[in-house]
Tab-separated table of C-alpha atoms in Angstrom:
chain	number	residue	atom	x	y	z
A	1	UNK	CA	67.990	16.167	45.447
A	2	UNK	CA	71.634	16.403	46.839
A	3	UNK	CA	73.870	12.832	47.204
A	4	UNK	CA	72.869	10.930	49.797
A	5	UNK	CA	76.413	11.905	51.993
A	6	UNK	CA	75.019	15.590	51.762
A	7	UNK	CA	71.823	15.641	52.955
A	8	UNK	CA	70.784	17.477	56.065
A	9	UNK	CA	67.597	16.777	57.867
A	10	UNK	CA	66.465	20.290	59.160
A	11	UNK	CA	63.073	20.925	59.791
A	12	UNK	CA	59.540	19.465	62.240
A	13	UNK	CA	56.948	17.065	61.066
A	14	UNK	CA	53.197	17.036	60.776
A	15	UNK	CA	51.532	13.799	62.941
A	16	UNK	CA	49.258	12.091	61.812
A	17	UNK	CA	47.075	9.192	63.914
A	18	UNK	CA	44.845	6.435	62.975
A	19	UNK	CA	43.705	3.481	65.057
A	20	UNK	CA	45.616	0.421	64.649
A	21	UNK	CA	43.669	-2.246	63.140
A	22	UNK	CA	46.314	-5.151	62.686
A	23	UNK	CA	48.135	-3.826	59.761
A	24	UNK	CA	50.400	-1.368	59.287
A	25	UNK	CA	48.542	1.194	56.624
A	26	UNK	CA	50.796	2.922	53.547
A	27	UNK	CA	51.759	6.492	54.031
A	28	UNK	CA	49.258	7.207	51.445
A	29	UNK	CA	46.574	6.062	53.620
A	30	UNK	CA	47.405	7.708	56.849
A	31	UNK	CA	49.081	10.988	56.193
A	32	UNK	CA	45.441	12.636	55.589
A	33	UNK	CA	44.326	16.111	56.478
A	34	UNK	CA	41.192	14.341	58.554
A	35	UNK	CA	44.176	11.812	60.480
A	36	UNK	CA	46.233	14.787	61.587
A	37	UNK	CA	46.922	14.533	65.231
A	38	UNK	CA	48.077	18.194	65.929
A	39	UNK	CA	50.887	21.032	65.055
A	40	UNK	CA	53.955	20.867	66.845
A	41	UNK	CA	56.285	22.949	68.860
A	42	UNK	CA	60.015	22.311	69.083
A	43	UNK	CA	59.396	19.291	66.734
A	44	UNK	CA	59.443	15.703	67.688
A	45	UNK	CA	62.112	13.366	68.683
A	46	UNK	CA	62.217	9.578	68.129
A	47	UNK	CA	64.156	7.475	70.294
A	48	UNK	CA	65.554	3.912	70.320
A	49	UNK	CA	67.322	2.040	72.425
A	50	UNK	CA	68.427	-1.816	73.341
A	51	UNK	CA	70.296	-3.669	75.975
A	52	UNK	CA	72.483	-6.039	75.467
A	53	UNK	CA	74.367	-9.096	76.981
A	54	UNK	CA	78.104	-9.685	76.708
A	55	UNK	CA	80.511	-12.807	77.046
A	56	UNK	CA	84.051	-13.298	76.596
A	57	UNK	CA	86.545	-15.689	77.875
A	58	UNK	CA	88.730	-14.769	80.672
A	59	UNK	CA	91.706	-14.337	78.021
A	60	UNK	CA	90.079	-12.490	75.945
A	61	UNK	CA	90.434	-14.133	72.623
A	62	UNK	CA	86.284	-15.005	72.162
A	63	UNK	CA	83.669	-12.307	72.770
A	64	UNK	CA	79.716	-12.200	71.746
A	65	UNK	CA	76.920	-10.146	72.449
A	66	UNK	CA	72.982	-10.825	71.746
A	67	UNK	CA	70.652	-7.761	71.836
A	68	UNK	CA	67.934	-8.595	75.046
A	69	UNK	CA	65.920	-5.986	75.498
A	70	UNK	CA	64.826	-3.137	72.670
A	71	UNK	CA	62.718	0.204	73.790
A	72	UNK	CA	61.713	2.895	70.994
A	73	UNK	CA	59.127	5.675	71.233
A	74	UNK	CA	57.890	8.857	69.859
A	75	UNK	CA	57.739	12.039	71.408
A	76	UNK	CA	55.720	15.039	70.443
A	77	UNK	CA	55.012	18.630	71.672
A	78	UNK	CA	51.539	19.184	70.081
A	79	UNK	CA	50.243	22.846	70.521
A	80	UNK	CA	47.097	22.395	68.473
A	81	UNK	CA	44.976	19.959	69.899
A	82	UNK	CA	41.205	19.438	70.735
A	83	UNK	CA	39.174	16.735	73.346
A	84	UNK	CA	39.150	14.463	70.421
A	85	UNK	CA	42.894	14.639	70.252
A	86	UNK	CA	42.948	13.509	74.150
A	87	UNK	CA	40.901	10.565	73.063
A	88	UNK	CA	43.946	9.473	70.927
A	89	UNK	CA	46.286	10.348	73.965
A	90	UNK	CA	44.464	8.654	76.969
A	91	UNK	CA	43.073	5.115	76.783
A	92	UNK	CA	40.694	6.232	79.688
A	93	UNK	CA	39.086	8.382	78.152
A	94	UNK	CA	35.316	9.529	76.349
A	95	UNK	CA	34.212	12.239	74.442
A	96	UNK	CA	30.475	12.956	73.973
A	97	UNK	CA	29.192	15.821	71.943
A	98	UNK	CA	25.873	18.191	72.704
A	99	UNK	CA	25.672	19.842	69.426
A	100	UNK	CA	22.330	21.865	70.812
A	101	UNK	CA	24.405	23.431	73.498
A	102	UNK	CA	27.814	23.203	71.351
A	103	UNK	CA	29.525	21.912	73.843
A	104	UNK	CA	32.272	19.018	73.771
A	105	UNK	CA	32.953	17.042	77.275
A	106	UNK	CA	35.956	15.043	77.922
A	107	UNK	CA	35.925	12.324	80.591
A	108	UNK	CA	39.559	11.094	81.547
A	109	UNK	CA	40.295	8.603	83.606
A	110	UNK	CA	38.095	5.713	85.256
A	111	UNK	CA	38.057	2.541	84.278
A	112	UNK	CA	34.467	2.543	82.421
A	113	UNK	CA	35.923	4.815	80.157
A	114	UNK	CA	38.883	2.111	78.864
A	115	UNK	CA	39.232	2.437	74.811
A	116	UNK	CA	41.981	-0.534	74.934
A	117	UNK	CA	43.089	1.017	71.310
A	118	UNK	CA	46.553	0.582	69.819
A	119	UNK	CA	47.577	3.660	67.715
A	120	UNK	CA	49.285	4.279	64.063
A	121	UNK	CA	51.745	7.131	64.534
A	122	UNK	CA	53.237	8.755	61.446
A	123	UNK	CA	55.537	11.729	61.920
A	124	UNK	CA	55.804	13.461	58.024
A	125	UNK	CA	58.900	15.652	57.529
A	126	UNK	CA	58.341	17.639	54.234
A	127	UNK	CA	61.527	18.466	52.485
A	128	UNK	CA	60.934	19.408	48.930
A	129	UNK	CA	65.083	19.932	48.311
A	130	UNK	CA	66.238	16.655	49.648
A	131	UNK	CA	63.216	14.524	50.116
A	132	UNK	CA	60.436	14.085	52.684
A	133	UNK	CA	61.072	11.497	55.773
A	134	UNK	CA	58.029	9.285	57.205
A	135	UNK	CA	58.494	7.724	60.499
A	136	UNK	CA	55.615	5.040	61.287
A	137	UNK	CA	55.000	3.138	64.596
A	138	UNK	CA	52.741	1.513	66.202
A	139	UNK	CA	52.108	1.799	70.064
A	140	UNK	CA	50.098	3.846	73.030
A	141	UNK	CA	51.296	7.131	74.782
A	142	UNK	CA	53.138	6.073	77.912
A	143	UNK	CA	53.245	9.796	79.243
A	144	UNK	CA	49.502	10.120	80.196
A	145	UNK	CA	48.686	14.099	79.890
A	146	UNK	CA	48.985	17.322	81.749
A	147	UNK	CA	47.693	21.069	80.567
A	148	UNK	CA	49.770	23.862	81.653
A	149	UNK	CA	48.563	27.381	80.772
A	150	UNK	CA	50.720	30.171	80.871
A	151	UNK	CA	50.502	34.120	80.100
A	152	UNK	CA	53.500	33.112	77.968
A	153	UNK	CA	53.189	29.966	76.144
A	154	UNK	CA	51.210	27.836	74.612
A	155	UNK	CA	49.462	25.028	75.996
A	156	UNK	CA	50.964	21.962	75.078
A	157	UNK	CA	50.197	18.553	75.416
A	158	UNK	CA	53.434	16.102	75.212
A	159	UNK	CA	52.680	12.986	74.988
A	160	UNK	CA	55.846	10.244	74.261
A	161	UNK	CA	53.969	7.077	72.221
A	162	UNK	CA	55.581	3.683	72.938
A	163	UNK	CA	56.388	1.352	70.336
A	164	UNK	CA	54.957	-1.749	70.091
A	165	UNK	CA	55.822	-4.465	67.563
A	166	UNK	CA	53.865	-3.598	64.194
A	167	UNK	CA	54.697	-6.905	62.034
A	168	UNK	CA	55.354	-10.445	62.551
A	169	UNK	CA	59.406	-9.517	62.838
A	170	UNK	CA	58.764	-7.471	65.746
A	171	UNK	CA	59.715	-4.469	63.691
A	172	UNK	CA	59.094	-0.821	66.253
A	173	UNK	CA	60.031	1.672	63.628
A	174	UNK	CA	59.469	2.041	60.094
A	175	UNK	CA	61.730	4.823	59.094
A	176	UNK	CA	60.789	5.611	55.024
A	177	UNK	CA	62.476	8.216	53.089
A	178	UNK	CA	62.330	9.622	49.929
A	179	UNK	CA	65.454	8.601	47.438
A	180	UNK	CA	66.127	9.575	43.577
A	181	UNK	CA	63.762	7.180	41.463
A	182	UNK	CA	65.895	4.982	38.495
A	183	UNK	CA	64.334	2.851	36.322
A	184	UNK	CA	66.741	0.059	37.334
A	185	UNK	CA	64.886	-2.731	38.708
């Protein structure tokens, strides 16, 4: 691994997905071949952002700001995906199997068809030279879905997760990454 001040983050993540249950589950737990959402193209891109509110006095001399407002979320170009993947992307949404006619149907939309499930979102960058990155949320996607299929590229679905607060500090991102182990405690 190089010193922290040298490493360079270059590279796209696997996602993985689980339901969100009311804790926030270990890497470990979620970052499973049967949890991974889909492949992506052009990588992902994780976004936060927060408004805040400023005050100083009309000389000058005193000034403070307080943070408001905070907005993060997830976006993801996923070009391998299935009707069971939509079911993770669309609250309204159902997916019913005929395994006699092998044959997969994917309702979207309509109320009756409501999930009302929060989502686990881990984005795993593998970097075997500097160490591997693990970005967890918790949240919905706020982008709801469209298919476009082209002579020319893939089909991809893009949806943009919004993060919700996954622990009792109102934390939206848990950003983990891989540092040289010491035994120093």
């Amino acid at each position: 691994m190089r010193t922290e001040a040298e490493k360079i983050t270059l590279g796209s993540v696997l996602n993985y997905i689980m339901e969100y249950t009311g804790d926030l589950p270990e890497i470990e737990d979620i970052c499973k071949p049967e949890n991974l959402l889909g492949k992506t193209k052009r990588g992902a891109q994780v976004l936060y952002s927060c408004t805040k509110h400023e005050e100083t006095d009309d000389q000058g001399t005193v000034y403070k700001e307080v943070i408001t407002a905070e907005e993060a979320s997830v976006k993801l170009g996923l070009i391998t995906f299935n009707g069971n993947t939509m079911a993770k992307l669309v609250d309204r949404c159902k997916v019913t199997e005929d395994k006699a006619k092998g044959r997969r149907t994917v309702k979207i939309g309509g109320g009756g068809n409501a999930q009302g499930k929060r989502w686990v979102l881990c984005c795993h960058h593998e970097d075997k030279k500097d160490g591997d990155i693990w970005v967890r949320i918790v949240g919905t996607n706020k982008n709801g879905l469209s298919l476009t299929y082209a002579l020319d590229d893939a089909t991809k679905l893009e949806p943009e997760f919004r993060c919700q607060p996954a622990d009792g500090e109102g934390t939206l991102i848990y950003y983990d990454e891989q540092i040289k182990k010491t035994t120093e405690t």
